[in-house]
XYZ file of C-alpha atoms in Angstrom:
732
model
C 183.636 154.623 71.157
C 184.118 158.176 70.057
C 182.796 157.505 66.193
C 179.527 156.370 67.849
C 179.313 159.250 70.025
C 180.285 161.325 66.920
C 177.216 159.616 64.906
C 174.837 160.765 67.869
C 175.880 164.257 68.130
C 175.213 164.211 64.411
C 172.216 163.541 64.429
C 170.937 165.020 67.236
C 172.054 168.501 65.664
C 170.270 167.287 62.177
C 166.926 166.633 64.418
C 167.626 169.705 65.922
C 167.881 171.668 62.765
C 164.645 169.984 61.590
C 163.038 170.654 65.282
C 163.710 174.485 64.401
C 162.587 174.831 60.913
C 159.275 172.704 61.801
C 158.364 175.356 64.653
C 158.812 177.924 62.416
C 156.940 176.546 59.982
C 154.311 175.615 62.020
C 153.996 178.506 64.177
C 153.652 180.706 60.714
C 150.509 178.601 59.710
C 149.038 178.672 62.945
C 149.394 182.278 63.252
C 147.962 182.858 59.698
C 144.800 180.701 60.133
C 143.775 182.042 63.471
C 144.573 185.496 62.667
C 141.939 185.050 59.642
C 138.874 183.870 62.414
C 137.128 186.341 64.737
C 139.166 186.021 67.579
C 135.875 186.071 70.557
C 134.189 183.761 68.372
C 137.267 181.267 68.415
C 138.442 181.157 71.657
C 135.050 180.840 73.121
C 134.299 177.540 70.979
C 137.803 176.471 72.083
C 136.959 177.264 75.333
C 133.855 175.413 75.563
C 135.051 172.418 73.166
C 138.401 171.895 75.425
C 138.329 174.169 78.486
C 135.367 172.977 79.889
C 134.618 169.337 81.734
C 132.009 168.320 83.983
C 132.220 168.899 87.403
C 132.671 165.073 88.328
C 135.236 164.307 86.198
C 138.368 163.509 86.975
C 141.508 164.101 85.009
C 145.053 162.326 85.573
C 147.945 163.652 84.244
C 147.514 161.998 80.972
C 144.441 163.684 80.259
C 143.928 165.895 77.171
C 142.378 168.552 79.219
C 146.078 169.591 80.591
C 147.442 169.596 77.285
C 144.213 171.630 75.965
C 144.965 174.253 79.253
C 148.670 175.080 77.944
C 147.165 175.379 74.638
C 144.440 177.780 75.573
C 146.782 180.026 77.133
C 149.201 179.530 74.007
C 146.346 180.893 71.760
C 144.288 183.164 73.935
C 148.248 184.991 74.898
C 148.777 185.166 71.192
C 145.461 186.465 70.055
C 145.200 188.968 72.762
C 148.121 190.631 71.867
C 146.841 191.560 68.459
C 144.347 194.287 67.918
C 140.963 192.794 67.240
C 140.870 192.287 63.615
C 138.504 194.176 61.331
C 137.389 191.824 58.453
C 137.855 188.382 60.239
C 135.717 185.756 59.540
C 132.821 185.189 62.360
C 131.798 181.504 61.087
C 133.991 178.996 62.968
C 133.710 175.552 61.821
C 134.877 172.242 63.409
C 137.516 171.886 60.073
C 139.027 174.891 61.507
C 139.009 174.074 65.091
C 140.802 170.529 63.973
C 143.037 172.479 61.714
C 144.416 174.580 65.032
C 144.377 171.572 67.026
C 146.818 169.768 64.118
C 148.737 172.618 64.311
C 149.257 173.115 68.012
C 150.369 169.518 68.376
C 152.890 169.802 65.917
C 154.210 173.280 66.501
C 154.756 172.434 70.482
C 155.960 168.485 69.147
C 158.493 170.540 67.312
C 159.321 172.718 70.382
C 159.679 169.451 72.773
C 162.368 168.368 70.161
C 164.307 171.093 69.788
C 164.426 171.196 73.719
C 165.783 167.917 73.656
C 168.741 168.229 70.872
C 169.651 171.476 71.953
C 173.467 171.524 71.868
C 175.255 172.660 75.150
C 175.771 176.357 75.102
C 178.563 175.658 77.937
C 181.743 173.813 77.773
C 180.543 171.418 80.579
C 177.050 171.553 79.696
C 176.090 171.786 83.412
C 174.578 175.230 83.163
C 172.556 174.291 80.207
C 171.069 171.332 83.072
C 169.843 173.747 84.956
C 168.557 176.851 82.319
C 166.736 173.117 80.581
C 165.164 172.250 83.874
C 163.156 175.834 84.106
C 162.514 175.741 80.694
C 161.240 172.382 80.657
C 159.319 173.115 83.665
C 157.597 176.387 82.479
C 156.914 174.140 79.617
C 155.156 171.581 80.761
C 153.954 172.098 84.086
C 150.622 173.650 84.250
C 149.516 174.768 87.886
C 151.429 175.154 91.076
C 149.225 173.228 93.107
C 145.400 171.806 93.472
C 142.550 174.700 93.087
C 141.621 174.610 96.258
C 144.909 175.131 97.800
C 145.427 178.240 95.223
C 141.522 179.502 96.455
C 142.578 179.193 100.564
C 146.321 181.063 100.135
C 144.775 183.829 97.995
C 142.541 184.281 100.977
C 144.859 183.921 103.935
C 147.639 185.705 102.355
C 145.598 188.776 101.271
C 142.636 189.575 103.555
C 145.591 190.626 105.639
C 145.628 193.168 103.537
C 141.964 194.292 103.081
C 142.022 198.325 103.768
C 144.656 198.358 101.174
C 142.644 196.433 98.690
C 139.854 198.567 98.660
C 141.938 201.701 98.758
C 144.036 200.706 95.672
C 141.682 198.523 94.129
C 138.174 199.090 95.088
C 137.453 195.515 96.307
C 138.592 192.912 98.772
C 140.721 189.529 98.234
C 137.214 188.218 99.284
C 135.176 190.148 96.600
C 137.659 188.591 94.252
C 137.195 185.149 94.816
C 133.820 185.360 95.487
C 132.824 187.219 92.407
C 135.114 184.842 90.377
C 133.493 181.943 91.947
C 129.827 183.139 90.594
C 131.205 183.528 87.155
C 132.403 180.128 87.170
C 129.012 179.140 88.094
C 127.155 181.035 85.712
C 129.269 179.887 82.820
C 128.065 176.434 84.154
C 124.527 177.212 84.292
C 124.439 178.520 81.130
C 126.483 175.719 79.384
C 123.746 173.056 81.031
C 120.961 175.292 80.514
C 122.210 176.057 76.800
C 122.772 171.938 76.233
C 119.169 171.518 77.231
C 117.872 174.081 74.394
C 120.307 172.843 71.777
C 118.975 169.165 72.279
C 115.172 170.781 72.234
C 115.808 172.982 68.888
C 117.516 170.050 67.142
C 114.551 167.826 67.767
C 111.769 169.987 66.578
C 113.638 171.059 63.679
C 114.271 167.026 62.553
C 110.732 166.531 63.109
C 110.224 169.875 60.529
C 112.065 167.700 58.512
C 110.580 164.334 58.827
C 107.574 165.906 57.959
C 108.540 167.384 54.900
C 110.060 164.461 53.657
C 113.529 166.208 53.429
C 114.715 163.386 55.965
C 113.821 159.825 57.062
C 113.374 158.556 60.586
C 116.406 156.395 60.914
C 118.686 159.957 60.384
C 116.930 161.386 63.404
C 120.138 160.731 66.058
C 122.968 161.659 63.333
C 120.871 164.620 62.368
C 120.035 166.122 65.869
C 123.470 165.214 66.997
C 125.063 167.712 63.983
C 122.139 170.281 64.588
C 122.893 170.289 67.912
C 126.441 170.948 68.281
C 125.535 173.642 65.510
C 123.245 175.292 67.466
C 125.630 174.779 70.850
C 128.823 175.881 69.700
C 127.869 178.339 66.861
C 126.668 180.293 70.305
C 129.377 179.728 72.313
C 130.425 183.715 72.679
C 126.786 184.383 73.894
C 126.631 181.378 76.393
C 130.054 182.572 78.059
C 130.207 186.164 78.158
C 128.402 188.470 80.127
C 128.163 192.024 80.738
C 128.480 194.446 83.632
C 125.296 194.490 84.408
C 124.355 190.937 84.257
C 127.955 190.044 86.251
C 126.206 192.683 89.303
C 123.078 190.500 88.877
C 124.496 187.168 88.988
C 126.982 187.846 91.702
C 125.160 189.838 94.070
C 127.696 192.688 94.136
C 127.494 196.318 93.903
C 127.972 197.283 89.940
C 130.744 199.986 91.004
C 132.621 196.914 93.014
C 131.849 194.440 89.963
C 133.315 197.600 87.287
C 137.062 197.802 89.590
C 137.332 194.422 89.924
C 136.608 193.958 86.138
C 139.105 196.976 85.360
C 141.905 195.241 87.131
C 141.229 191.895 86.009
C 140.364 192.293 82.240
C 142.004 193.392 79.352
C 140.894 194.249 75.604
C 142.455 192.846 72.137
C 146.294 194.391 71.305
C 146.702 194.919 75.648
C 150.534 194.169 76.332
C 152.397 194.604 79.577
C 154.355 197.602 79.393
C 157.445 195.595 80.254
C 157.010 192.650 78.106
C 156.315 194.685 74.428
C 157.696 192.123 72.368
C 155.978 189.233 73.019
C 154.428 185.831 70.535
C 156.561 186.868 67.425
C 159.286 184.745 67.787
C 158.304 180.927 66.743
C 161.169 179.741 69.225
C 160.725 182.034 72.291
C 156.665 182.294 72.450
C 155.843 178.884 74.685
C 157.635 180.888 77.274
C 156.966 184.555 76.706
C 154.961 186.619 79.164
C 151.577 185.896 78.755
C 149.075 188.573 79.818
C 146.169 185.497 80.838
C 148.066 185.767 84.073
C 147.633 189.381 85.038
C 144.316 189.827 83.651
C 142.492 186.749 82.708
C 139.620 188.103 81.902
C 138.515 189.128 77.819
C 136.820 192.719 77.172
C 135.513 193.130 73.898
C 132.714 195.241 72.814
C 131.374 195.434 76.602
C 130.705 191.955 76.952
C 133.831 189.853 78.903
C 134.643 186.498 79.355
C 137.173 184.141 80.773
C 139.316 181.909 77.950
C 141.162 179.807 80.222
C 138.877 179.182 83.407
C 141.579 176.839 85.139
C 144.369 179.745 85.554
C 141.789 182.023 87.570
C 142.648 180.982 91.093
C 146.119 180.958 90.416
C 145.918 185.048 89.051
C 144.090 185.717 91.955
C 147.120 184.374 94.162
C 149.726 186.510 92.387
C 148.672 188.565 90.208
C 148.041 191.821 92.823
C 151.610 191.040 94.454
C 152.649 193.204 91.761
C 149.976 196.063 92.200
C 151.001 196.002 95.980
C 154.938 196.278 95.827
C 154.463 198.606 93.177
C 152.974 201.431 96.126
C 156.462 201.077 97.690
C 155.194 202.970 100.930
C 152.485 200.285 102.019
C 155.130 197.668 100.922
C 157.615 198.988 102.520
C 155.884 199.838 105.956
C 153.242 197.059 106.419
C 153.163 195.194 103.460
C 156.131 193.016 103.579
C 155.650 192.311 107.039
C 152.521 190.984 106.856
C 153.351 189.031 103.595
C 156.077 187.017 105.519
C 154.134 186.645 108.847
C 151.567 185.029 106.737
C 153.739 182.101 105.600
C 155.017 181.263 108.621
C 151.693 181.199 110.413
C 150.666 179.084 107.554
C 153.456 176.427 107.922
C 153.507 176.207 111.760
C 149.414 175.531 111.474
C 150.193 172.892 108.724
C 152.782 171.489 111.006
C 150.425 171.281 113.687
C 147.771 168.939 111.486
C 150.692 165.871 112.023
C 152.290 167.077 115.437
C 150.963 167.940 118.756
C 150.404 171.980 118.428
C 152.377 172.431 121.717
C 155.056 170.884 120.157
C 154.655 173.703 117.049
C 156.757 176.824 118.297
C 156.055 179.638 115.909
C 158.883 182.283 116.069
C 161.269 181.160 118.692
C 164.016 183.181 120.129
C 167.761 182.925 121.489
C 167.874 184.130 124.946
C 169.040 187.205 123.727
C 165.845 187.869 121.722
C 167.006 187.300 118.546
C 164.858 185.177 116.312
C 166.112 181.201 116.170
C 164.157 180.064 113.382
C 160.686 180.927 111.596
C 158.912 177.463 113.379
C 160.633 175.220 115.516
C 159.174 171.606 116.124
C 160.492 169.479 118.766
C 158.409 165.773 118.897
C 160.015 162.965 121.008
C 163.901 164.105 120.589
C 163.378 164.827 116.980
C 163.655 168.443 115.756
C 162.737 170.360 112.511
C 163.983 173.882 112.130
C 161.702 175.573 109.820
C 162.782 179.066 107.777
C 160.038 180.272 105.537
C 160.734 182.331 102.147
C 158.352 184.519 99.945
C 160.862 184.574 97.731
C 159.360 183.401 94.002
C 161.032 182.617 90.687
C 161.194 185.442 88.368
C 159.954 185.545 85.273
C 162.810 185.342 83.450
C 164.210 182.671 85.807
C 161.452 180.716 85.044
C 161.494 180.410 81.560
C 165.105 179.731 81.613
C 166.652 182.861 80.473
C 169.699 183.055 82.698
C 171.717 180.328 84.891
C 172.385 183.294 87.116
C 169.189 184.819 87.643
C 168.207 180.895 88.569
C 171.074 181.063 91.147
C 169.947 184.612 92.801
C 166.432 183.038 93.048
C 167.612 179.972 94.809
C 169.917 181.658 96.584
C 167.331 184.473 98.342
C 164.484 181.240 98.269
C 166.394 178.105 99.771
C 170.524 179.142 100.379
C 169.642 181.895 102.810
C 167.082 180.053 104.937
C 169.353 177.151 104.992
C 172.270 179.572 106.054
C 169.824 180.824 109.061
C 168.659 176.983 109.765
C 172.465 176.100 109.994
C 173.191 178.972 112.830
C 170.121 177.612 114.571
C 171.177 173.970 114.324
C 174.753 175.066 115.387
C 172.980 176.798 118.659
C 171.224 173.558 119.339
C 174.097 171.127 118.966
C 176.484 173.132 121.145
C 174.945 174.216 124.301
C 173.875 172.145 126.875
C 171.781 172.879 127.832
C 170.107 174.681 125.372
C 167.983 177.739 126.189
C 164.985 178.488 123.723
C 162.558 181.676 124.214
C 159.386 181.281 123.464
C 156.214 183.437 123.685
C 155.517 181.661 127.447
C 158.990 182.133 129.000
C 162.102 179.904 128.724
C 162.525 176.081 127.613
C 165.561 173.999 128.279
C 166.543 171.153 125.580
C 169.092 168.305 126.495
C 171.073 168.622 123.177
C 172.555 165.563 123.801
C 169.186 163.656 123.482
C 168.221 164.766 120.345
C 167.921 161.873 117.866
C 167.463 163.620 114.402
C 167.410 167.092 113.322
C 166.136 168.120 109.934
C 166.746 171.524 108.474
C 163.411 172.478 106.390
C 163.152 175.263 103.986
C 159.624 176.363 103.158
C 158.721 178.048 100.069
C 156.061 180.291 99.176
C 156.723 179.956 95.272
C 156.706 176.748 93.691
C 160.274 175.481 92.164
C 158.900 172.356 90.722
C 162.168 169.850 89.770
C 164.717 172.829 90.893
C 164.385 172.384 94.491
C 163.157 168.394 94.990
C 166.572 167.102 95.336
C 169.708 169.561 96.020
C 172.208 167.879 94.685
C 171.136 167.925 91.182
C 171.809 171.778 90.497
C 174.461 172.497 93.066
C 177.828 170.871 91.031
C 176.730 173.769 88.464
C 175.185 176.433 90.912
C 177.405 175.971 94.013
C 174.807 177.275 96.563
C 175.922 174.829 99.220
C 179.198 173.681 100.536
C 180.339 170.250 101.784
C 177.107 168.478 100.550
C 174.615 169.654 103.078
C 171.071 170.473 102.192
C 167.917 171.303 103.491
C 164.637 169.551 102.873
C 162.999 172.299 100.313
C 159.497 172.360 99.803
C 156.726 174.639 98.744
C 154.052 175.604 101.039
C 151.523 174.172 98.794
C 153.333 170.651 99.286
C 153.641 170.966 102.929
C 149.578 171.085 102.782
C 149.525 168.227 100.649
C 151.924 166.084 102.326
C 150.631 167.332 105.933
C 146.681 166.127 104.858
C 147.870 162.711 104.010
C 150.901 161.969 106.489
C 148.850 162.206 109.558
C 151.477 160.701 111.940
C 154.377 161.873 113.595
C 156.491 158.895 113.521
C 155.411 158.741 109.425
C 156.439 162.538 108.825
C 159.514 161.838 110.658
C 160.297 158.558 108.378
C 159.304 160.444 105.078
C 161.600 163.376 106.221
C 164.577 160.874 106.738
C 164.014 159.610 103.176
C 163.453 162.782 101.342
C 166.542 163.593 102.560
C 168.460 160.323 101.882
C 167.514 161.612 98.076
C 170.286 163.640 98.386
C 172.777 161.639 98.984
C 172.095 159.019 95.952
C 174.984 158.876 93.431
C 172.692 159.879 90.762
C 170.263 162.758 89.908
C 166.654 162.095 90.596
C 164.511 164.165 89.276
C 160.499 164.687 90.236
C 157.985 166.584 92.047
C 157.682 166.312 95.430
C 154.114 164.942 95.039
C 155.526 162.012 92.709
C 158.211 161.369 95.466
C 155.317 161.306 97.887
C 153.509 158.687 95.855
C 156.664 157.014 95.004
C 156.927 156.771 98.995
C 153.855 155.219 99.333
C 153.963 152.478 96.672
C 157.740 152.016 97.084
C 159.183 153.112 100.353
C 161.492 156.160 98.429
C 164.158 153.901 98.426
C 167.422 153.755 96.502
C 170.091 152.199 97.944
C 169.219 148.508 96.490
C 170.175 146.114 93.450
C 167.574 147.495 91.289
C 169.372 151.171 91.202
C 173.097 149.752 91.077
C 173.129 150.498 87.376
C 171.079 153.884 87.537
C 172.920 157.509 86.415
C 169.500 159.133 86.318
C 165.918 158.807 87.740
C 162.999 160.485 86.483
C 160.058 159.661 88.771
C 156.501 160.580 86.890
C 153.343 159.794 87.047
C 153.271 158.441 90.856
C 150.794 161.002 92.170
C 147.875 159.814 90.138
C 146.227 158.500 93.268
C 147.060 161.755 95.203
C 145.428 163.881 92.593
C 142.354 161.798 92.571
C 141.869 161.795 96.478
C 142.494 165.797 96.343
C 140.181 166.074 93.810
C 137.213 164.078 95.410
C 137.628 165.407 98.862
C 138.017 169.413 98.069
C 136.325 169.637 94.797
C 133.376 166.935 94.875
C 133.009 167.509 98.642
C 133.407 163.216 99.441
C 135.002 161.556 102.346
C 137.898 159.405 100.133
C 140.315 156.580 101.784
C 143.892 158.410 101.660
C 146.834 157.406 100.180
C 148.699 155.519 102.211
C 152.043 153.305 102.714
C 151.236 149.904 101.316
C 151.856 147.637 104.433
C 150.726 144.505 105.402
C 147.519 143.641 107.868
C 147.736 144.985 111.604
C 150.631 146.795 110.819
C 149.675 150.869 111.493
C 148.053 149.424 114.777
C 151.455 148.217 115.710
C 153.076 151.836 115.101
C 149.805 153.757 116.115
C 150.533 152.063 119.701
C 153.726 152.841 120.165
C 153.183 156.479 118.911
C 150.360 156.721 122.126
C 152.934 155.602 124.655
C 154.829 158.193 127.509
C 157.915 156.349 126.651
C 161.019 158.509 125.029
C 162.399 157.653 121.883
C 159.182 156.102 120.849
C 159.054 157.941 117.923
C 162.549 156.356 116.410
C 161.056 152.809 117.558
C 158.454 153.460 115.184
C 160.856 155.051 112.673
C 162.921 151.617 112.426
C 159.641 149.912 111.847
C 158.416 152.037 109.325
C 161.884 151.885 107.475
C 162.093 148.373 107.156
C 160.838 146.698 103.829
C 157.320 145.038 103.203
C 158.920 141.409 104.032
C 160.099 142.207 107.083
C 157.513 144.435 108.345
C 155.074 141.181 107.635
C 157.626 139.190 109.624
C 157.261 141.183 112.653
C 154.138 141.768 112.947
C 153.201 137.851 112.243
C 155.776 136.626 114.801
C 154.294 139.037 117.230
C 150.867 138.214 116.963
C 152.273 134.745 117.363
C 153.726 135.090 120.869
C 150.877 137.289 121.630
C 148.306 134.538 121.139
C 151.277 132.310 123.141
C 151.208 134.443 126.112
C 146.999 135.076 126.243
C 146.849 131.092 126.208
C 149.404 130.399 128.580
C 150.291 133.382 130.360
C 153.842 132.660 130.247
C 157.265 134.823 128.935
C 157.606 134.992 125.060
C 160.175 136.270 123.055
C 161.064 136.826 119.168
C 164.183 138.634 117.865
C 164.964 139.342 113.616
C 167.308 141.862 112.551
C 168.122 143.604 108.757
C 170.835 141.476 107.194
C 173.002 144.272 107.009
C 172.737 144.342 110.981
C 171.951 147.939 110.739
C 169.282 147.625 113.212
C 167.284 144.670 115.108
C 164.343 143.993 116.601
C 162.637 142.261 119.730
C 159.246 141.641 121.064
C 158.567 140.587 124.668
C 155.326 139.304 125.978
C 154.719 138.294 129.422
C 151.849 138.201 132.435
C 153.224 141.238 135.007
C 151.589 143.025 137.389
C 153.486 146.312 136.531
C 154.653 148.122 133.531
C 157.492 148.574 135.157
C 158.874 145.110 135.451
C 158.127 144.654 131.460
C 159.982 147.663 130.674
C 162.994 145.611 132.515
C 162.710 142.850 131.036
C 162.459 144.565 127.593
C 165.662 146.570 128.749
C 167.611 143.711 129.475
C 166.582 141.145 126.803
C 167.484 144.241 124.164
C 170.543 145.085 125.449
C 171.427 141.468 125.104
C 170.007 140.754 121.857
C 171.871 144.180 120.703
C 175.355 142.694 122.256
C 175.529 139.553 120.592
C 173.948 140.713 117.419
C 176.576 143.432 117.156
C 173.094 145.642 115.435
C 173.981 149.484 115.506
C 170.537 150.050 116.601
C 167.725 147.778 118.503
C 164.232 148.617 118.918
C 162.938 146.414 121.770
C 159.253 145.829 122.084
C 156.527 144.424 125.085
C 153.287 143.547 125.872
C 151.040 142.586 128.825
C 148.486 139.945 128.878
C 145.987 142.098 130.558
C 146.846 145.033 127.925
C 143.762 146.005 124.832
C 146.953 147.641 123.239
C 149.092 145.793 120.670
C 152.667 147.495 122.531
C 152.972 148.556 125.847
C 156.663 149.519 126.198
C 159.176 150.235 123.475
C 163.051 150.730 124.047
C 165.350 152.136 121.565
C 168.971 151.778 121.923
C 171.506 153.363 119.594
C 175.052 153.043 120.145
C 178.116 151.841 118.527
C 178.953 148.290 119.715
C 182.225 147.718 122.458
C 183.301 144.658 123.844
C 181.629 144.441 127.201
C 182.504 141.192 129.365
C 179.597 141.594 132.128
C 176.429 141.569 128.935
C 178.539 138.952 127.379
C 178.523 136.592 130.546
C 174.671 137.808 131.107
C 173.820 137.157 127.222
C 175.825 134.170 127.577
C 173.866 132.535 130.785
C 170.141 134.116 130.069
C 169.759 133.890 126.382
C 168.442 130.593 124.748
C 170.194 129.262 121.967
C 168.086 129.803 118.616
C 167.721 130.868 115.338
C 167.536 134.642 114.693
C 164.849 135.606 112.027
C 166.135 137.138 108.727
C 162.927 137.455 106.510
C 164.911 140.113 104.286
C 167.551 136.751 103.546
């Protein structure tokens, strides 16, 4: 075994050495090739070829479009650090483009292989895992959310600072968003017009060639395609670039405002940020180097402007102005920071009100003494969410995995501190009876003994992809949390997706339960929140099964395609697509919705336990319930069913009868549930009831949860009243 391990590490070392030398060689060849070409011609051709796609074209995770967005950003970042060359070749042809594409592919493969094969720098290698997570995210992940979210958040967070924007930058955030959209629309118009124009020119020229006998009719198709491409791509810089006057014309904004916009968001060749002067020189660091495209996404040359990487524009508008604002320390300390944080809290409450009734989502509730309890509190049918919001984002040095201590510091401020605040609120809610909370309209009281589940939710403004999805992965290294207690940490953008797709309170509570259960698995799980949601919809986010008994680590990737497609069709195309949902048997959602509409306490617990069943048990419950409902409809008599999970953790019963009042039905359901729970010794029991005259699926719901204890009274009652029969066990 030791010999095999040594052999493996030797091979890994050889692989790493080759990857390092290959990266250096490909970087050298790549920079030599792009350095010989006119950067405006080159970037505009690359953008036109790989950076623009039809507006109605959906690109999933495997699409080359995402890879090219990464490569375009890299080439742009490199070229912009260099002064504009004096004698560069202006004719950029297909061979140049193909050469650059091949070198980029090989270079990034080499960097990826060096990442995989790097030897641990610490004794245990655990520190390297955290650094590697950060480096991998910044290397592979492009864009922290969907485009519409970036635009909406940029508007929401910065519109509160309009006065500062106008005074300091000369435009508002709405101006910036509107001008940016106008630029994209103008470029799209030009691209479409130029395509048609080039087709016409190519057709006319081929006509002339055929008339002069220099070409044959059967060659027309190939000739027109070649000529059209030559005209189109050869004119790429003219298609994509615009002057200040043109921009003022197509955007409809005054020239001076457009000028201020361009002054802040454009850069010329040779520009470097003063804090990052040595970038794109080391082939092993270049993919993580500070890229000025994310600070100033518009390129300026010879009084013309163009955007080489259109996909980053919304992300830039959300983040880049933060650095302008904090540089104005007077404004930031006086008003800016408070407004910035308040926006996150308000937005979080707004998203949670999509799922829960607005009256159940409380913003900035306080302890009776007046100090803030938490940022947002959700009180829904004995389920409580204590929400803390943090605007802290990963610093650039943390994102690129420069130092594990920096990562720890950022995560401490973004997640661990909010967990401590939430823990204090949880302790207060748990230890005081009754619990008093001060809200805007007075004091409310909570019977803390009646709380079913209490969740600590940490919402971050920044995206921390794989670092916070399962905090247990990194805690063994960073030691941010004690006693294996963690919050559910999620970015505001991911919370937006969750509350868009998870419509019911019960489903949201169930998803939160499954997410928190991930922290208790004996193996690490890697993936982002949207992949987790996709896996929840398809397979329940369940890991306590035979399938995972021998698993040491699990990567969840590629489960978000249906969600990505839904977001694209809804927000980019303006359609009304069907939402991705959990795979369930027919009529199951009708039962869940019917339970949620009841006034009964603990109805959410009943619905959640149904949601937590596997497909076969869900199907058995629905089919059996439909059967006895049909029997009662037919004969008007009492009918019951019961079944339980194989591990006896929870049982279910359904009672159907013809009664004059729901009180009578409730008593019958409660009695039957109590007896069945006792004889089966289940930890929990869900009892449902239906009245013949009802138009609903469920009229009564009862939830029982307590440890089994011997009780002679219930035992006698069960022996006298329960009919002998076979417990249904669909899981077995």
